[in-house]
Coordinates of C-alpha atoms and ligand atoms in Angstrom, one line a residue:
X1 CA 18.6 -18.1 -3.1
X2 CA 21.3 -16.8 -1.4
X3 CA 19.5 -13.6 0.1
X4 CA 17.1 -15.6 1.2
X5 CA 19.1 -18.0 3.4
X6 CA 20.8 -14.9 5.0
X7 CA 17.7 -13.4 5.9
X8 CA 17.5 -13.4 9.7
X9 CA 13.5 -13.7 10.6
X10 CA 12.3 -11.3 13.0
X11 CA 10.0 -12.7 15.6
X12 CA 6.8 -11.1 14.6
X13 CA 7.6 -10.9 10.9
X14 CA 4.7 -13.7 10.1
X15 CA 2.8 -10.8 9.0
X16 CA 1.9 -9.8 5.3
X17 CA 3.2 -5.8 5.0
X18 CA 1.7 -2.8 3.2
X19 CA 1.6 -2.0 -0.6
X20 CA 3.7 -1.5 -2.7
X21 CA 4.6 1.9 -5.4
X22 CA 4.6 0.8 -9.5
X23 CA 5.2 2.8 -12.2
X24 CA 5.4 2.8 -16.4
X25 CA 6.4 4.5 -19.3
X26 CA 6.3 3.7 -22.9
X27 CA 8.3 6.4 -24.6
X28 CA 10.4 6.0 -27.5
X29 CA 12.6 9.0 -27.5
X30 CA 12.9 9.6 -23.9
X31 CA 15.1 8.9 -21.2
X32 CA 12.4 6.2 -20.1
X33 CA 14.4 4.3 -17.6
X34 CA 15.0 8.6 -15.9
X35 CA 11.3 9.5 -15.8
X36 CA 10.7 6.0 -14.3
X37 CA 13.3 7.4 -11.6
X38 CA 11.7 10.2 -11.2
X39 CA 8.2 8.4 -10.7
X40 CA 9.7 5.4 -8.1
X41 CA 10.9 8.3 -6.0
X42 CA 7.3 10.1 -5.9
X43 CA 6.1 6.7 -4.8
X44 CA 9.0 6.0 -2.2
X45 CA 6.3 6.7 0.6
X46 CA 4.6 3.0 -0.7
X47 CA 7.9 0.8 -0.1
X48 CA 11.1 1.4 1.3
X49 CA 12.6 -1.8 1.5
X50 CA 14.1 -2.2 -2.4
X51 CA 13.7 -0.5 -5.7
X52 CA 13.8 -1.7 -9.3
X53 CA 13.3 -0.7 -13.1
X54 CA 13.2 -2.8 -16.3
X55 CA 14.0 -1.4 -19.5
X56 CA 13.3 -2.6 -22.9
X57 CA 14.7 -1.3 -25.7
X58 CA 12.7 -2.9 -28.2
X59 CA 13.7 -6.5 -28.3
X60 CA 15.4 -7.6 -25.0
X61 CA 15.0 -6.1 -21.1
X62 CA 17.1 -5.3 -18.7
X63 CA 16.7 -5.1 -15.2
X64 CA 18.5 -3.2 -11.9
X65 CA 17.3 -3.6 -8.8
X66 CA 18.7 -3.4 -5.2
X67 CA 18.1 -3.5 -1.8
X68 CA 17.3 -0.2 0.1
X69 CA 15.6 3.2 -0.7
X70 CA 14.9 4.8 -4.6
X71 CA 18.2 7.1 -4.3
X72 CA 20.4 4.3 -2.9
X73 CA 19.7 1.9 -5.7
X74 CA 19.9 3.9 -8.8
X75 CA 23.1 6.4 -9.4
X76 CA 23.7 8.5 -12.9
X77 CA 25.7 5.3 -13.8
X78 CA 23.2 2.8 -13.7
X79 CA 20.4 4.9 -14.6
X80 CA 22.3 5.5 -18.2
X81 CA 23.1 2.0 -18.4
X82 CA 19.2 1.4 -19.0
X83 CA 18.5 2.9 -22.4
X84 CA 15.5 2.1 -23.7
X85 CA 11.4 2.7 -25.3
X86 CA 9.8 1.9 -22.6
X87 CA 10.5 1.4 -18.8
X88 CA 8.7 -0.4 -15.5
X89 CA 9.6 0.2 -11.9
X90 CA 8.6 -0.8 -8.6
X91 CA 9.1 0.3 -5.0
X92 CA 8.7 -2.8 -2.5
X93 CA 6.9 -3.1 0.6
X94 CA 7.1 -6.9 1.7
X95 CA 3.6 -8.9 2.1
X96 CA 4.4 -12.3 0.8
X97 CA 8.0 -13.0 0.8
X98 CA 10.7 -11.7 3.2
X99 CA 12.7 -8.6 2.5
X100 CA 15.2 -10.1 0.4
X101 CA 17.1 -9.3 -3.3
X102 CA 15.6 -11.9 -5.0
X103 CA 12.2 -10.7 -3.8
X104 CA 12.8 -7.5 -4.9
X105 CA 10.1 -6.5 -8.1
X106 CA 10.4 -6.4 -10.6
X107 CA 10.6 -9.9 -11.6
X108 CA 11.1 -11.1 -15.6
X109 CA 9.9 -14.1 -16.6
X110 CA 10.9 -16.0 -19.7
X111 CA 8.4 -16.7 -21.9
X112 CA 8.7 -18.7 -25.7
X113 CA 8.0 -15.5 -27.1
X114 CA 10.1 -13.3 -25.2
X115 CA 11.1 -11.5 -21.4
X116 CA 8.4 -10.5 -19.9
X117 CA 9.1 -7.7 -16.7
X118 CA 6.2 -7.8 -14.3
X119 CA 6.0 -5.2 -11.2
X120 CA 2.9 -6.0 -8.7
X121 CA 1.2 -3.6 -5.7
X122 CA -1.3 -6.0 -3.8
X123 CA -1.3 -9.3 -2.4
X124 CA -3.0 -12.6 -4.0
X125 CA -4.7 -15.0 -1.9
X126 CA -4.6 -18.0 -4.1
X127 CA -0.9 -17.8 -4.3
X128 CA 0.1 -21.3 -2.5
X129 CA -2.6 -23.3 -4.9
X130 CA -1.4 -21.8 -7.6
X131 CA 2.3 -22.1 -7.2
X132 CA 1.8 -25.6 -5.9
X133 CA 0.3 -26.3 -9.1
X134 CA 2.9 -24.8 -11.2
X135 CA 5.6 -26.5 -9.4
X136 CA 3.7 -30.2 -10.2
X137 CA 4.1 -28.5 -13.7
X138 CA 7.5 -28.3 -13.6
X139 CA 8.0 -24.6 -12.5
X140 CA 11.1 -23.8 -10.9
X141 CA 10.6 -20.9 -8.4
X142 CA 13.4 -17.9 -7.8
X143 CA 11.4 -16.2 -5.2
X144 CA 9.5 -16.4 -2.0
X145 CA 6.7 -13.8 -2.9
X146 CA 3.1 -14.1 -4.6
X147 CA 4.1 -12.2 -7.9
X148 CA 6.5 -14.8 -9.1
X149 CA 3.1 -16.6 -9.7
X150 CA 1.9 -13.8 -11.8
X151 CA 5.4 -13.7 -13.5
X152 CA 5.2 -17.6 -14.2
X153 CA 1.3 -17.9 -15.3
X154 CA 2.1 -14.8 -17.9
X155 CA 5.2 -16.7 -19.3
X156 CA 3.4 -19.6 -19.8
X157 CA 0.5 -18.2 -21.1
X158 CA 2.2 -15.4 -23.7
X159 CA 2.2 -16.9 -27.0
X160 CA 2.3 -13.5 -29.0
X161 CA -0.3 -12.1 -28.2
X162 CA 0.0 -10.4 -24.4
X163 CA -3.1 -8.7 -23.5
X164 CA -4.6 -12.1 -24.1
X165 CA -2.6 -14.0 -22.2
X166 CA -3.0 -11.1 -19.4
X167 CA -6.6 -11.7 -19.7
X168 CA -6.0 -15.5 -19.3
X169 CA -4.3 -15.4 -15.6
X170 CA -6.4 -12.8 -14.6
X171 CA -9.2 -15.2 -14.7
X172 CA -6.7 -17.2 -12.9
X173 CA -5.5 -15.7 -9.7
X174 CA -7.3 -14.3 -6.5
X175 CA -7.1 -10.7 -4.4
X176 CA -5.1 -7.5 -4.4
X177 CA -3.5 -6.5 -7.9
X178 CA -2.3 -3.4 -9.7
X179 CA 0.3 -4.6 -12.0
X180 CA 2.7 -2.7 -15.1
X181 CA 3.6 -5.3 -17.6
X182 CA 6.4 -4.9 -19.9
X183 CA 7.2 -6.7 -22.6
X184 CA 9.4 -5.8 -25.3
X185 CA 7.2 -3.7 -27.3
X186 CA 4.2 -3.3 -25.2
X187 CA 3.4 -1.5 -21.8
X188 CA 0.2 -3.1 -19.5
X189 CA -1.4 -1.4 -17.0
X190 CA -3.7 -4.1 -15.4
X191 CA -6.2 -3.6 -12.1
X192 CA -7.8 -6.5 -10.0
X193 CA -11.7 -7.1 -10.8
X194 CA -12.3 -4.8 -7.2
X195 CA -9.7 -2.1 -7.8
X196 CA -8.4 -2.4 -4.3
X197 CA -4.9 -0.7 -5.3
X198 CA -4.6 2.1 -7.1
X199 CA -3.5 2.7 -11.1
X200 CA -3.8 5.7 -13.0
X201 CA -3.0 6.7 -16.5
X202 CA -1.4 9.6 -17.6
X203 CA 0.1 11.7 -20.6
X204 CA 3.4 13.1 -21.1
X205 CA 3.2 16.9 -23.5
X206 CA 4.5 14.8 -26.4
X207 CA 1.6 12.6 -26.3
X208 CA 4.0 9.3 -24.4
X209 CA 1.8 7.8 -22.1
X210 CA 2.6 6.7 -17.8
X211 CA 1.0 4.3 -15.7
X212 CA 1.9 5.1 -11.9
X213 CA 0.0 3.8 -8.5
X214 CA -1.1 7.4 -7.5
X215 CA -1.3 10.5 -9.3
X216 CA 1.5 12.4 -7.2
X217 CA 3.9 10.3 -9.2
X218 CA 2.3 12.2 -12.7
X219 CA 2.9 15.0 -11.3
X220 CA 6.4 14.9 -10.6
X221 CA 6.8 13.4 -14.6
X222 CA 4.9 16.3 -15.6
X223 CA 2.3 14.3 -16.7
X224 CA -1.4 15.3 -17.3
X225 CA -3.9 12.8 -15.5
X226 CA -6.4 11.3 -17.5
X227 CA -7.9 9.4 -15.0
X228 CA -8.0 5.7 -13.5
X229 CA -7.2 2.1 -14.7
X230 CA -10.8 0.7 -14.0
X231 CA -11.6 -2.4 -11.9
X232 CA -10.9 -5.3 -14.2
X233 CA -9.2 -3.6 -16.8
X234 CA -6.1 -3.6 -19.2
X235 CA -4.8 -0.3 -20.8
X236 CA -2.1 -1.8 -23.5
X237 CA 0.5 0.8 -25.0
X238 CA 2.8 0.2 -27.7
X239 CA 3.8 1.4 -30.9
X240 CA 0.1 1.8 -32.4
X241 CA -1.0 4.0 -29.5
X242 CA -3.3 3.2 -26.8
X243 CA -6.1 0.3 -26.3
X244 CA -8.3 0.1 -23.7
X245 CA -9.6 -3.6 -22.6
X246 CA -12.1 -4.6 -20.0
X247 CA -10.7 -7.8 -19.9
X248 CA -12.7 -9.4 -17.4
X249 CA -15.8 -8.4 -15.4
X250 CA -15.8 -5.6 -12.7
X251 CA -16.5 -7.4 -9.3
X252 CA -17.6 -4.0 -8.2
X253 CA -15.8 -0.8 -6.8
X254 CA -13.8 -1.8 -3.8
X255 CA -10.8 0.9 -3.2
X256 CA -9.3 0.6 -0.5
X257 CA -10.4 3.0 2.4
X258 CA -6.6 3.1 4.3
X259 CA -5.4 4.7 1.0
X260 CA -8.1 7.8 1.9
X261 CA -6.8 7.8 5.0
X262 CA -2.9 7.3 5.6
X263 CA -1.7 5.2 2.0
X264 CA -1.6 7.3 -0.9
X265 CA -0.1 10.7 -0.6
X266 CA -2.0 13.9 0.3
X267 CA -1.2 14.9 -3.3
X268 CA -2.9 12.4 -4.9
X269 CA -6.0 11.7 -6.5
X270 CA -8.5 8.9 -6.3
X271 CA -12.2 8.5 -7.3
X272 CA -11.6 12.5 -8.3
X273 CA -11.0 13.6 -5.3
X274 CA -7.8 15.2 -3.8
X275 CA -6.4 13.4 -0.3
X276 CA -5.7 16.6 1.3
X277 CA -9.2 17.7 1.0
X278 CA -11.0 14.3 1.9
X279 CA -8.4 14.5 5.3
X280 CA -9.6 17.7 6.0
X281 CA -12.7 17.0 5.9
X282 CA -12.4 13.8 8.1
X283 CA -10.5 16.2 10.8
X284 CA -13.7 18.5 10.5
X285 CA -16.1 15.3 10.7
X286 CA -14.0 13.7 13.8
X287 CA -14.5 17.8 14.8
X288 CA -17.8 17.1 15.1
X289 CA -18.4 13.4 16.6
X290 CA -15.9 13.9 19.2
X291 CA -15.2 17.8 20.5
X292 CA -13.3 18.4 22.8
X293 CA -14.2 21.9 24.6
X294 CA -12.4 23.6 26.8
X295 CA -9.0 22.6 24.8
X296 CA -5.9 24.9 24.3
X297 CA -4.6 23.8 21.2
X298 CA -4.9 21.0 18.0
X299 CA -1.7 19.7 17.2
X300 CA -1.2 17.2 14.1
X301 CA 0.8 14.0 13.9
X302 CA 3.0 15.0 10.9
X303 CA 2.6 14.0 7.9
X304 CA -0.7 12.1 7.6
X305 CA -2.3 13.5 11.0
X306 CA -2.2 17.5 9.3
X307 CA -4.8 18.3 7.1
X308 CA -6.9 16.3 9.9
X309 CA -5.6 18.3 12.5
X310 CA -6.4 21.8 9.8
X311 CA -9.9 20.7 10.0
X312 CA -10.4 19.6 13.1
X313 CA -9.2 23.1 14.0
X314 CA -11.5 24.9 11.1
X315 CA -14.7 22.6 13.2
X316 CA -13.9 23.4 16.7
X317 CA -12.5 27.0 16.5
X318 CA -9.6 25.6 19.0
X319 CA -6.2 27.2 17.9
X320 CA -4.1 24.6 15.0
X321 CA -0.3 24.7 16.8
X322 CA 2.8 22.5 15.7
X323 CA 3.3 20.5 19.1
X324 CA 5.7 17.7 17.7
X325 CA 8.8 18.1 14.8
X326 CA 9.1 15.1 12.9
X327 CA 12.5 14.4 11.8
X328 CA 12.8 15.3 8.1
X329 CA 14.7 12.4 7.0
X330 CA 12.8 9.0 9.2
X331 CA 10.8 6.7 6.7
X332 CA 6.9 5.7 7.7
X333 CA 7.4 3.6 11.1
X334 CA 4.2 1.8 9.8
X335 CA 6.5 -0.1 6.9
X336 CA 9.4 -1.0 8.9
X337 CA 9.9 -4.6 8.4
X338 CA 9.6 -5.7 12.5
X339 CA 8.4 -4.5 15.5
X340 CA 11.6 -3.4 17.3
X341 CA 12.6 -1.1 14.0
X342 CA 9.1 0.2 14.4
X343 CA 9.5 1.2 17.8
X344 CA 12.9 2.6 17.4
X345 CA 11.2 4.4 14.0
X346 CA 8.9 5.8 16.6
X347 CA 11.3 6.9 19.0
X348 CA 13.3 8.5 16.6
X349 CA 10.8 9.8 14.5
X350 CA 9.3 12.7 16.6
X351 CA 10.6 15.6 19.1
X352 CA 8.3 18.1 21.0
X353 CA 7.8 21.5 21.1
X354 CA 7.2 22.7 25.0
X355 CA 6.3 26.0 24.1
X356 CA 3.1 24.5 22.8
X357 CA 2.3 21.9 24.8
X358 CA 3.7 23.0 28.1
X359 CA 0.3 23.9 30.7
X360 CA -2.3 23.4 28.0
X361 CA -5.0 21.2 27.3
X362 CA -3.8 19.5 24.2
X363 CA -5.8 17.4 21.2
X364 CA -3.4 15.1 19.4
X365 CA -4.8 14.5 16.0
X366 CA -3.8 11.4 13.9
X367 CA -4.8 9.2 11.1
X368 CA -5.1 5.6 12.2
X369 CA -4.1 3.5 15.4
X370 CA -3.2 0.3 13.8
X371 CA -0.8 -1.6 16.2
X372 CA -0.6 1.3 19.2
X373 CA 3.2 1.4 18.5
X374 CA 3.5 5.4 17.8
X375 CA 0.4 6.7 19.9
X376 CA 1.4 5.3 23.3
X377 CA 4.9 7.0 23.0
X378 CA 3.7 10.5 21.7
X379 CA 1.1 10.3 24.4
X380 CA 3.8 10.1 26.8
X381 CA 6.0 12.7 25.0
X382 CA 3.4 15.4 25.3
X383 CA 3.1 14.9 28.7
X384 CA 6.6 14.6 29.6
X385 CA 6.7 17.8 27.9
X386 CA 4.0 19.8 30.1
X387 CA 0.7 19.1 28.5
X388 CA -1.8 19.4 31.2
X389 CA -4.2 16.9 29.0
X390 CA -4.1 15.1 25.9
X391 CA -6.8 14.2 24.2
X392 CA -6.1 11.5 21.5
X393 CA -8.6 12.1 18.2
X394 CA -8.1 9.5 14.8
X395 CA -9.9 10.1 11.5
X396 CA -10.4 6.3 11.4
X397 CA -12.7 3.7 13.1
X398 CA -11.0 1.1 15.2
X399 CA -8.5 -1.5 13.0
X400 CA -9.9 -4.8 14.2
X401 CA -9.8 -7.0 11.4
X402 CA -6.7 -8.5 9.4
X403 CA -5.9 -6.9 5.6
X404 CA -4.8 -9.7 3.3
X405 CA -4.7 -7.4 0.2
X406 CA -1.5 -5.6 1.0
X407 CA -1.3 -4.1 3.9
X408 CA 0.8 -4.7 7.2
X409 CA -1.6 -6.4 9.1
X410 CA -2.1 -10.3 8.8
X411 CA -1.9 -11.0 12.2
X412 CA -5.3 -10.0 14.2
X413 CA -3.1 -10.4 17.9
X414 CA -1.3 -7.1 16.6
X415 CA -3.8 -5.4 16.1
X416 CA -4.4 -3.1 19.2
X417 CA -8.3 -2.9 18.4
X418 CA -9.0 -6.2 17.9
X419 CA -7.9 -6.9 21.3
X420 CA -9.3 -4.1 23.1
X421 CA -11.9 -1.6 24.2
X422 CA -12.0 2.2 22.9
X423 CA -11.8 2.6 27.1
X424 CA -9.0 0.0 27.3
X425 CA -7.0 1.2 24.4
X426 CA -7.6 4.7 25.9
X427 CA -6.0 3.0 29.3
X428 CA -3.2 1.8 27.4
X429 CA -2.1 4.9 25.8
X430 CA -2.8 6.8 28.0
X431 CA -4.5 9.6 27.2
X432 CA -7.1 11.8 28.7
X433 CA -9.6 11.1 26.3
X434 CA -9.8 8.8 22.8
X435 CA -12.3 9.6 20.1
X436 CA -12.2 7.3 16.6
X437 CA -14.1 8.5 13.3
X438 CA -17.1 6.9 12.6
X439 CA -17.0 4.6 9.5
X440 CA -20.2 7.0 8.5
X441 CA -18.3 10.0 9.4
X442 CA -15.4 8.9 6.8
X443 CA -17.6 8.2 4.2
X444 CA -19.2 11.6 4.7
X445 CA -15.8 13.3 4.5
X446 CA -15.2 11.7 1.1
X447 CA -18.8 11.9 0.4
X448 CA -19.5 8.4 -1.6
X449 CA -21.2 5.7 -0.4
X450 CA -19.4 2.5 1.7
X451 CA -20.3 0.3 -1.5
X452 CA -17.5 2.1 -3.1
X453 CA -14.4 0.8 -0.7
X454 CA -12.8 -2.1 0.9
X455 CA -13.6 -1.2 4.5
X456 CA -12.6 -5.1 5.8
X457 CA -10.1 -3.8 8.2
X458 CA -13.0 -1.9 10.1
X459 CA -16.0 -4.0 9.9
X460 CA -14.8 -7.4 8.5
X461 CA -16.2 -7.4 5.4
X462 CA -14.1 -9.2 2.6
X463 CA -15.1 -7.9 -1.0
X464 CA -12.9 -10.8 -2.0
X465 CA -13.8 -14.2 0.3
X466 CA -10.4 -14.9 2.2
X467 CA -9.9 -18.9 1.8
X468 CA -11.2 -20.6 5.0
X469 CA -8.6 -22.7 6.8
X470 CA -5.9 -20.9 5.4
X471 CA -3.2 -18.7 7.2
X472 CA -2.1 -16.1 4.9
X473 CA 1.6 -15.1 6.2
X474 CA 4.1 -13.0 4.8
X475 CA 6.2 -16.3 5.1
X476 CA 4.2 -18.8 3.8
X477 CA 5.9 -19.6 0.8
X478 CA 9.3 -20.0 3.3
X479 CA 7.7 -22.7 5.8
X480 CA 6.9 -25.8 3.7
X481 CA 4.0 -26.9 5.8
X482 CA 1.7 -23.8 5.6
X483 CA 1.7 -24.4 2.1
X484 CA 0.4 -27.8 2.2
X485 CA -2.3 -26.2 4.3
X486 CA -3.6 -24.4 0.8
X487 CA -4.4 -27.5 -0.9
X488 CA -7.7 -28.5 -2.1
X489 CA -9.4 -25.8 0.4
X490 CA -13.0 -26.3 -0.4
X491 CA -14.7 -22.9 1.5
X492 CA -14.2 -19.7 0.7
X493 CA -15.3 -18.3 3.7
X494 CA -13.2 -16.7 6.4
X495 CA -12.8 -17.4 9.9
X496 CA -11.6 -14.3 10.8
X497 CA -14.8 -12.0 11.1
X498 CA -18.3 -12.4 12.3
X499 CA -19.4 -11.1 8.5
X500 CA -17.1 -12.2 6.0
X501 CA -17.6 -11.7 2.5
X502 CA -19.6 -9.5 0.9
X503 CA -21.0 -12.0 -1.8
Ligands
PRP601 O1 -0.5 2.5 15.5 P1 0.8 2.3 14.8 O2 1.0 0.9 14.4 O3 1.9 2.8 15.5 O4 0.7 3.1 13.4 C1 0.0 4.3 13.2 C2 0.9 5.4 12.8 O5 1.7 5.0 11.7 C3 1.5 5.9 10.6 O6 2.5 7.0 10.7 P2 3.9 6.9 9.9 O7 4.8 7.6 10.8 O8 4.2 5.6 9.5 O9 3.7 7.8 8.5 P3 3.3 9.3 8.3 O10 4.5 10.2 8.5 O11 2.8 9.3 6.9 O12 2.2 9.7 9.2 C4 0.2 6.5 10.9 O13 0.1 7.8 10.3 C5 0.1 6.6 12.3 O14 0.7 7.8 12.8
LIG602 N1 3.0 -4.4 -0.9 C1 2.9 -4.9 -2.0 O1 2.1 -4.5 -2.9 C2 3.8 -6.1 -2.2 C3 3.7 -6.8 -3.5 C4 4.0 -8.3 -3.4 N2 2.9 -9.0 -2.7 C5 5.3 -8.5 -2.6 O2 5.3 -8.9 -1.5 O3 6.3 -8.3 -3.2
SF4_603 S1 -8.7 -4.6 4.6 FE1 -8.3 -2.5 5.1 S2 -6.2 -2.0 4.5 FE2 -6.8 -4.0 3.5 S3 -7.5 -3.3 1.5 FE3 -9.3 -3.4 2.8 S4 -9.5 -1.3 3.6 FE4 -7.5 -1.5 2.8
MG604 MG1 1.6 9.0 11.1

């Protein structure tokens, strides 16, 4: 527990944090523990704050993982030194459990039958009742986060036969899930009853199969994708090939709708369709709901705000230009761990180009205003730099409500939105004018129905009931007393929005 006295608490790190990147391979004959490199760096857009793989090589597992980016915590040296059959790995984001070493993912758990390596993207909202219970139990707890629960209840449960005790604490624990599971001859790729993360299966040429939170990390592996882990579901791989389990029931379809938008990678695939596109096509929808004639030039917010910009451009037949560099080697400001690294992320992150912005009437395309940290800066910047006019457009609707499923955004106070007019929020940036994306007009652009996503962040609508009464921090598990506050909570019901649970 050393890391996790050292850590020095930021003053507005009460907040869970974003998602998380997994990955697995079960491949006897490759350089598993490699390839999982390869994935974990694919999916270093997910979490920047550690890395990790666990190997197994047949009968035991071993495990590296550090603090710090994919390429800092893995050299030729340690890569070699995991040899192995089959591989997990994990790319951390922090939403319960500071930033810490012995937070990093993933975990192993010891179970009578063996290691087991568990690597988790989501956040659980039963975690405190469940690891109080465990700890009345006996349980001994290495960790601050929610996955050491998962880690735990699958020890406990595994008595030889995994995907059944898989099955077991899924019927156990609450929220946001996408997990890889490794034990020493098996692989798991396991998705929560909603599918609010991402998981997707793929195949190697020689028939090896990989697990991986978005399809961009496939690609890199040279995998084929075959398509994705469905709500609810276990795909076991071992030495007998591939089994397929619903394990429990589908709650229904509830993606979610930030990973159409700024998550998941341009490159990568969900529900069948490609990012890129669907962004496009929200830049040609926003096009539409809020034009902006009489305007010189679209610029994009590089990297989510392009293909936006592209379509917005295609809609309004207003010239696309590159208005602002973004420095090639500055991580997402969104999944910085505190607010003063996000505004120095911010800050650092862009430069402007007067050539395109100097005299002319300017609309600044981007993908999401969550806390106002980067848009009230490049507002400024493009008029420090000449524009005559900016006019701010976003492919989302206005982020109002809390995520408690893995994302960044616990707190409702930091949520600019929430707080705030379109006109006010327009006032505090700055800009000339402010347009958001209809909820409609995003669902148009990725042409499926809202029945399909989590949306809660835009209109409060929980597809899983957030407990009433509870305060779901990123630090919970650190502060004693919020934990008591999880016992015996009878309600499901939130008190967060005026509609809470879709039940
Ligand atoms: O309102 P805020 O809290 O400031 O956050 C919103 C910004 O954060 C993200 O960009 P980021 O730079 O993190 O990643 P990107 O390069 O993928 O766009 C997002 O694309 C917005 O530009
Ligand atoms: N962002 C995530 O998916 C994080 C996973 C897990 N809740 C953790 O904090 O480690
Ligand atoms: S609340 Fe928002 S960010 Fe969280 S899972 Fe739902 S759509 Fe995604
Ligand atoms: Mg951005």
């Amino acid at each position: 527990m050393d890391n996790f006295l050292k850590n020095e608490r930021c003053p507005d790190s009460d907040s869970p944090k974003e998602e998380c990147g997994i990955f697995g391979i079960y491949a006897p004959g490759e350089e598993v523990s490699r390839i999982a490199f390869f994935g974990l760096f694919a999916l270093q857009h997910r979490g920047q704050e550690s890395a990790g793989i666990a190997v197994s090589d047949g009968h035991s597992i071993r495990l590296h993982k550090e603090m710090g980016l994919v390429t800092q915590v893995f050299n030729e040296e340690s890569i070699r030194a995991l040899k192995g059959i089959s591989a997990i790995g994990h790319t951390r984001y922090s939403t319960t459990g500071s930033s810490v070493l012995c937070n990093a993912q993933p975990l192993v758990g010891f179970s009578s039958c063996g290691p087991i390596a568990v690597a988790h993207n989501g956040n659980l909202i039963n975690t405190s009742e469940l690891r109080n219970e465990l700890e009345a139990q006996g349980c001994i707890f290495e960790t601050t986060n929610d996955s050491e629960v998962i880690a735990q209840l699958l020890a406990r449960a595994y008595r030889g036969n995994i995907e059944t005790a898989m099955r077991d604490v899924m019927e156990r624990i609450k929220g946001a899930y996408s997990l890889v599971v490794l034990t020493p001859d098996k692989l798991l790729g396991v998705r929560d009853p909603c599918g609010i993360r991402p998981l997707c299966l793929g195949r190697l040429g020689n028939g090896h199969y990989v697990i991986a939170s978005e399809s961009c990390a496939l690609t890199t592996v040279g995998a084929n994708y075959l398509r994705e882990v469905e709500p609810g579901e276990i795909i076991s791989i071992g030495k007998n090939g591939l089994q397929e389990i619903q394990a429990i029931p589908m709650h229904r379809r509830a993606t979610c709708l930030l990973e159409f938008i700024y998550f998941a990678r341009p490159d990568s695939m969900l529900y069948n369709r490609t990012l890129h596109t669907v962004r496009r096509r929200m830049g040609q929808e926003l096009a539409r709901e809020h034009p902006c004639p009489g305007a010189h030039v679209v610029i994009p917010i590089p990297d989510t705000g392009t293909p936006a910009a592209l379509g917005y451009a295609e809609v309004s037949r207003i010239p696309y230009g590159e208005g602002v560099i973004k420095s090639r080697y500055i991580q997402r400001t969104f999944i910085q761990p505190s607010q003063r690294m996000r505004d120095m992320g911010a800050r650092m992150k862009y430069t402007p180009l007067k050539e395109t912005l100097a005299g002319r009437k300017v609309v600044m395309v981007d993908d999401t205003i969550v806390r106002g940290t980067t848009t009230d800066k490049l507002v400024r910047m493009l008029f420090e730099a000449g524009a005559a006019e900016v006019h701010v457009r976003i492919t989302a609707p206005p982020v109002k409500y809390p995520c408690f499923y893995g994302i960044d955004m616990a707190d409702q106070d930091e949520l600019v939105a929430a707080r705030h007019s379109v006109e006010e929020i327009r006032q505090l940036i700055g800009a000339t004018s402010l347009g958001y994306l209809s909820l409609q007009g995003v669902l148009r652009a990725i042409d499926m129905g809202r029945d399909n996503f989590c949306r809660a962040c835009f209109d409060g609508k929980y597809p899983v009931p957030i407990p009433q009464r509870v305060k779901l921090t990123k630090m919970m598990l650190e502060e004693p007393t919020k934990r008591l506050a999880h016992v015996g909570t009878g309600s499901e019901e939130s008190l967060l929005a005026p509609s809470d649970s879709e039940e």
